Tab-separated table of C-alpha atoms in Angstrom:
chain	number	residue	atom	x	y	z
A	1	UNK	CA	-6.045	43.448	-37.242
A	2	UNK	CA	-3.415	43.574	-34.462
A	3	UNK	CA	-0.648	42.412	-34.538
A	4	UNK	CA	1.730	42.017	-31.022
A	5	UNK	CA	5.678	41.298	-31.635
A	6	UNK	CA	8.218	40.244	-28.982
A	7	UNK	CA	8.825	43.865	-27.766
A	8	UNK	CA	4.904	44.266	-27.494
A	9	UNK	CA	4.318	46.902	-30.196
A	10	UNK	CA	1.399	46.961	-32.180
A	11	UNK	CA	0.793	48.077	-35.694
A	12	UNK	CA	-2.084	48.324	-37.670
A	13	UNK	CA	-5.144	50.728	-37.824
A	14	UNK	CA	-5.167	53.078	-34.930
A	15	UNK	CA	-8.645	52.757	-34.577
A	16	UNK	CA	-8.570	48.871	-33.879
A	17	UNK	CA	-5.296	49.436	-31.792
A	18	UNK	CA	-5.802	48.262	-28.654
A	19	UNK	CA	-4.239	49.972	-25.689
A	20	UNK	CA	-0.950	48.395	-24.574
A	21	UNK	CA	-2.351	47.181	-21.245
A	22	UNK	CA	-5.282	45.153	-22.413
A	23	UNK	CA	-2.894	43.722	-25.051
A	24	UNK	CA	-0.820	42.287	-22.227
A	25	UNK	CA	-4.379	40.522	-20.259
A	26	UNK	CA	-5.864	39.707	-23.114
A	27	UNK	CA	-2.308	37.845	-24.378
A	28	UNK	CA	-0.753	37.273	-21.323
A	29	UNK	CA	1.015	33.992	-21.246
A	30	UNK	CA	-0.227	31.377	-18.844
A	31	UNK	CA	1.769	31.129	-15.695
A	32	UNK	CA	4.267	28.246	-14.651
A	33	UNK	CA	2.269	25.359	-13.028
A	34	UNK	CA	3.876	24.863	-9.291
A	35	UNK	CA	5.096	21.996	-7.703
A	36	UNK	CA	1.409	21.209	-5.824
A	37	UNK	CA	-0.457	21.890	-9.216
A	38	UNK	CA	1.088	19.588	-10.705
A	39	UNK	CA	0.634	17.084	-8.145
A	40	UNK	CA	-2.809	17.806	-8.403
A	41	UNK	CA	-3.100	17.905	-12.000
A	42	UNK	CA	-1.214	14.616	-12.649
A	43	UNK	CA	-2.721	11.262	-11.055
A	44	UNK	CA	0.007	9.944	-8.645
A	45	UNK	CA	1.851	6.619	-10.036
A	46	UNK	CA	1.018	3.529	-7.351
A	47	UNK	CA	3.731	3.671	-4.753
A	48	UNK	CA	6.291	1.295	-4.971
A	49	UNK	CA	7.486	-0.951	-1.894
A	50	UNK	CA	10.991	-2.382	-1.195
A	51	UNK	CA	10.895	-6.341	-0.507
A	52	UNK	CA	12.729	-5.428	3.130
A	53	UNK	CA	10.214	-2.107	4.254
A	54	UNK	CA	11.579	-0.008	7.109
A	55	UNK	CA	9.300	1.456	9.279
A	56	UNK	CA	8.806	4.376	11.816
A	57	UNK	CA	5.660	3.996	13.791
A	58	UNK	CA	5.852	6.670	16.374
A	59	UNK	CA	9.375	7.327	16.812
A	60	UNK	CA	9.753	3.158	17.108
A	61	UNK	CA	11.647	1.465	14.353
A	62	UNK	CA	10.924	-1.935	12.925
A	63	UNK	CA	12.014	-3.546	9.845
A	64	UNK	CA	10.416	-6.152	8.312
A	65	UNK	CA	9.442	-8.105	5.121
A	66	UNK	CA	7.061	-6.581	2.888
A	67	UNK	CA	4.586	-9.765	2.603
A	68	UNK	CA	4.870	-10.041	5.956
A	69	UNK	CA	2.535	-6.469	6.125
A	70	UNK	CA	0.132	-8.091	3.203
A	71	UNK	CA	-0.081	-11.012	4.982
A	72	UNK	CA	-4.387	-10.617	5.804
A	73	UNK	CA	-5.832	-9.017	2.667
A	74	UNK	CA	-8.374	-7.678	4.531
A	75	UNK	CA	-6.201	-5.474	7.624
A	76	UNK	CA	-5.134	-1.847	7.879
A	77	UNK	CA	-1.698	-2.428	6.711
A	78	UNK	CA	-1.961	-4.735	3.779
A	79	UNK	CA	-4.077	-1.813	2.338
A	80	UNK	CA	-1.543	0.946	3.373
A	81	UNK	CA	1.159	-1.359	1.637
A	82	UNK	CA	-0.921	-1.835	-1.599
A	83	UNK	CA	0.605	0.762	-3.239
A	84	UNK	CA	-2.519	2.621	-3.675
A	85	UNK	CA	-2.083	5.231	-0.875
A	86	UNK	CA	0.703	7.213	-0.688
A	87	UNK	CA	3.088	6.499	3.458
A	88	UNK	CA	4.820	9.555	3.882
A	89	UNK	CA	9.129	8.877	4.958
A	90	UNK	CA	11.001	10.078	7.304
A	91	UNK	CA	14.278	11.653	6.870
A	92	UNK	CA	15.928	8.386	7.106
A	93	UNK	CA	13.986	7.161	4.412
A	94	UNK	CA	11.798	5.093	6.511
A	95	UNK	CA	7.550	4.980	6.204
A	96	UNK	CA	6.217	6.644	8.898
A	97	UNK	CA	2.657	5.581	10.801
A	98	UNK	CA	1.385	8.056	12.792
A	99	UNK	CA	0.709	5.408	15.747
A	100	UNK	CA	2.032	4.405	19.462
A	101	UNK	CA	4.559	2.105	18.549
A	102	UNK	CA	5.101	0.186	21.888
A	103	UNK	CA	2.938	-2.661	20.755
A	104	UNK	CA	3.563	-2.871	17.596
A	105	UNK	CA	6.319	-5.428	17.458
A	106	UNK	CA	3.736	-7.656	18.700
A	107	UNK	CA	1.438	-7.214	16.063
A	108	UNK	CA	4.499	-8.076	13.558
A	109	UNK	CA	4.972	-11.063	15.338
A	110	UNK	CA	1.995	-12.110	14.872
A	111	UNK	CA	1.965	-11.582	11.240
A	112	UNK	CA	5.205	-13.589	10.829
A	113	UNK	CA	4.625	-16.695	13.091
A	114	UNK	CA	1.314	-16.562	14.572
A	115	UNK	CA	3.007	-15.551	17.882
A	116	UNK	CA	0.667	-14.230	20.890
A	117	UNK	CA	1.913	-11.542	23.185
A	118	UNK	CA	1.997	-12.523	26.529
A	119	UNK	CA	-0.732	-12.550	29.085
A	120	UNK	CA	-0.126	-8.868	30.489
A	121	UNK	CA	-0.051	-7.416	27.491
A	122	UNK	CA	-3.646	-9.336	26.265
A	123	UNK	CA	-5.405	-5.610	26.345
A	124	UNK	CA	-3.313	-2.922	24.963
A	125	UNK	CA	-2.837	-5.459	21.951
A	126	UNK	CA	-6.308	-6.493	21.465
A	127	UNK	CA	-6.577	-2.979	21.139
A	128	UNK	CA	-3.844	-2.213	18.300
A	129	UNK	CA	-5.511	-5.271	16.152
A	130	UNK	CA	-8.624	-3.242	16.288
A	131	UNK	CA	-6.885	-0.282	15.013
A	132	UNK	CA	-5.098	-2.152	11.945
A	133	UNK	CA	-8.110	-4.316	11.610
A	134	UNK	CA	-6.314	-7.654	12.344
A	135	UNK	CA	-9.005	-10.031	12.614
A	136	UNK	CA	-7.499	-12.856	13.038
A	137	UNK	CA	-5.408	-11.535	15.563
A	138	UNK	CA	-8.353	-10.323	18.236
A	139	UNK	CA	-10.028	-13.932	17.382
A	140	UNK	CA	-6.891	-15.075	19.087
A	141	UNK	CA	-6.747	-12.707	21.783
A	142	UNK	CA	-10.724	-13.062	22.677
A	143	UNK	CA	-10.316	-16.584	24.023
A	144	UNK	CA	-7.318	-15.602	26.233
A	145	UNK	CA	-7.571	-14.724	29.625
A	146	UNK	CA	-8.610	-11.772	30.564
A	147	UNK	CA	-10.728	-11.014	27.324
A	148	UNK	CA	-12.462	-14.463	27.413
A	149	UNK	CA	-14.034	-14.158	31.004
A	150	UNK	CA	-15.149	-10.755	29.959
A	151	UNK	CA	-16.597	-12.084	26.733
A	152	UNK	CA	-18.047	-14.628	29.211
A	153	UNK	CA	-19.013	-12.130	31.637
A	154	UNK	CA	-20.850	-9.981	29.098
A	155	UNK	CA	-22.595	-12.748	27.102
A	156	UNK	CA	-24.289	-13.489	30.873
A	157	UNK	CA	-24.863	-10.010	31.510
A	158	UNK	CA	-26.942	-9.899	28.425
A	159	UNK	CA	-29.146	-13.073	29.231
A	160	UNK	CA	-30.694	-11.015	32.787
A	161	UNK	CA	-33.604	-8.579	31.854
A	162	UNK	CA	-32.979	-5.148	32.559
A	163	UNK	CA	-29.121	-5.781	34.027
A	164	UNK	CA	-28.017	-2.294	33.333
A	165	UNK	CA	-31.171	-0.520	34.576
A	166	UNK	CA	-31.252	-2.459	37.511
A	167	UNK	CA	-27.593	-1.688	38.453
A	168	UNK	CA	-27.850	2.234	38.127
A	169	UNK	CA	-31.001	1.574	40.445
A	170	UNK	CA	-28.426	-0.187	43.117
A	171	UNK	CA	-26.329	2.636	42.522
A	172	UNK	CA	-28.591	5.310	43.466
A	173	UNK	CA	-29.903	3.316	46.655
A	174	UNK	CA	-25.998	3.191	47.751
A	175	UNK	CA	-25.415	6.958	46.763
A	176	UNK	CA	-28.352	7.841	49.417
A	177	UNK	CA	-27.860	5.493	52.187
A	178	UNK	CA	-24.112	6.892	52.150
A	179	UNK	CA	-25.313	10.493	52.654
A	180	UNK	CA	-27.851	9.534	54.795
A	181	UNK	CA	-25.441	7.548	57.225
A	182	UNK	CA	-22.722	10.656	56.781
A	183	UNK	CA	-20.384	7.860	55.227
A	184	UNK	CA	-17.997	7.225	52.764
A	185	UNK	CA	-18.946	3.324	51.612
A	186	UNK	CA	-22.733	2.096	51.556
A	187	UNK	CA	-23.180	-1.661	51.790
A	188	UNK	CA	-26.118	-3.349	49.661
A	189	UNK	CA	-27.220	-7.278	49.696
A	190	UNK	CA	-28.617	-7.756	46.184
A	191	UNK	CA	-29.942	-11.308	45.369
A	192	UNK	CA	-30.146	-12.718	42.483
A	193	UNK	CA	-32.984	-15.645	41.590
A	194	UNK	CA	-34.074	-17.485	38.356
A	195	UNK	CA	-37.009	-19.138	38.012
A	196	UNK	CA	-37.298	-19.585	34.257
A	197	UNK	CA	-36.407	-22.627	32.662
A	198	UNK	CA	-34.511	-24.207	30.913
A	199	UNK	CA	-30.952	-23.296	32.669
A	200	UNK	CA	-28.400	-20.487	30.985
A	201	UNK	CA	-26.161	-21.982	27.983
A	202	UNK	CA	-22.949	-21.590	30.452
A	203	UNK	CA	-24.915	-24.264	33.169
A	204	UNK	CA	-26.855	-26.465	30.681
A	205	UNK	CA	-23.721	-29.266	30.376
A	206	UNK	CA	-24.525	-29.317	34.134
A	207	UNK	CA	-28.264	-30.381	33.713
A	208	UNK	CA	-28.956	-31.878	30.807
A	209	UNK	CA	-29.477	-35.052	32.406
A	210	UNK	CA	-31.600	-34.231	34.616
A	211	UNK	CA	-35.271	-33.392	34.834
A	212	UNK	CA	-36.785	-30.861	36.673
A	213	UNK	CA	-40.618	-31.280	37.690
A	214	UNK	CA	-42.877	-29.162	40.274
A	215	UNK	CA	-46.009	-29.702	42.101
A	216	UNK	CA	-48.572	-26.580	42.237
A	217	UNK	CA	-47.549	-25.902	45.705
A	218	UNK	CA	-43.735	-25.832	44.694
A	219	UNK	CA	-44.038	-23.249	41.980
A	220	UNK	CA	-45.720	-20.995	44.330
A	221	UNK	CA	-42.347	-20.668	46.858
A	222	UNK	CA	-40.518	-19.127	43.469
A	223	UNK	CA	-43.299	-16.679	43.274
A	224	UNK	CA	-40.931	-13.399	44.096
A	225	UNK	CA	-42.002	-10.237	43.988
């Protein structure tokens, strides 16, 4: 039997002595957890929010009313303002997103009135909704001007066959007859037909009163090739 005191000396039969340095690995107290093992030992508490949160997005301070954040269940920030992630503060005690901040005080108005930035700025905040996943927000934005005659433009775009294929095609044609002519701009007269029926969604209103009937000789003028 061995026997190890305070000062580490050990009595008993010298045969089942042990020598004084495997006494100390195979009793060697267990070190004092650090800071970070802790942290990762211990599951972190849910983060508590003040009622007034201050904010730092980007160098950009704001300050506004925690429901106000948790406003749409479903965004970006009502999740980082759950209290289950953890938002890192600045030294000023303020929660810090790693984000442009320049728009953001648009975004909070929407979330406290419903307010829409103004025309100029349609784009760069349609963009910042995507990022905090405001949907609401970009339904807004998609039937203002400029974002609704794009949606416009591409919903028409996808009702012609082959658009994009047809447009690299133009392309190419350009690309040559500028290096054959030694120029800098190539001009190209592209026309467009439709002969299928009925109209596009976008002209219907136009035409649903009226009916459209062809002889055999007719239909054979919209015979392009």
């Amino acid at each position: 039997m061995v026997v190890v005191t305070g000062q580490n000396k050990v009595s008993g039969n010298p045969d089942d002595a042990m020598s004084s340095s495997d006494a100390e690995d195979d009793f060697q107290e267990p070190a004092t957890p650090t800071a970070t093992q802790a942290g990762q030992a211990l599951p972190l508490l849910p983060q508590q929010f003040p009622e007034v949160v201050p904010l730092n997005v980007g160098g950009m301070h704001f300050t506004t009313r925690l429901s106000t954040l948790r406003r749409y269940e479903d965004t970006m920030l009502a999740a980082m303002f759950s209290g289950r992630h953890y938002i890192p503060t600045d030294a000023d005690g303020r929660y810090f997103i790693d984000r442009d901040g320049t728009y953001f005080g648009d975004i909070l108005n929407f979330l406290r009135s419903g307010d829409l930035p103004p025309r100029e700025r349609v784009r760069p905040v349609y963009k910042e909704a995507q990022y905090y996943s405001i949907g609401p927000l970009l339904d807004h934005l998609e039937d203002i001007q400029p974002l609704k005659g794009e949606k416009v433009r591409q919903a028409f775009l996808g009702l012609m066959p082959y658009y994009k294929d047809h447009l690299e095609r133009i392309i190419e044609i350009a690309k040559l007859r500028a290096m054959q002519r030694k120029a800098r701009f190539a001009k190209l007269k592209v026309c467009v037909f439709k002969e299928e029926m009925p109209i596009t969604p976008y002209e219907c209103p136009h035409f649903n009163s009226l009916r459209f009937e062809r002889s055999e000789s007719e239909t054979k003028l919209f015979e392009h090739h």
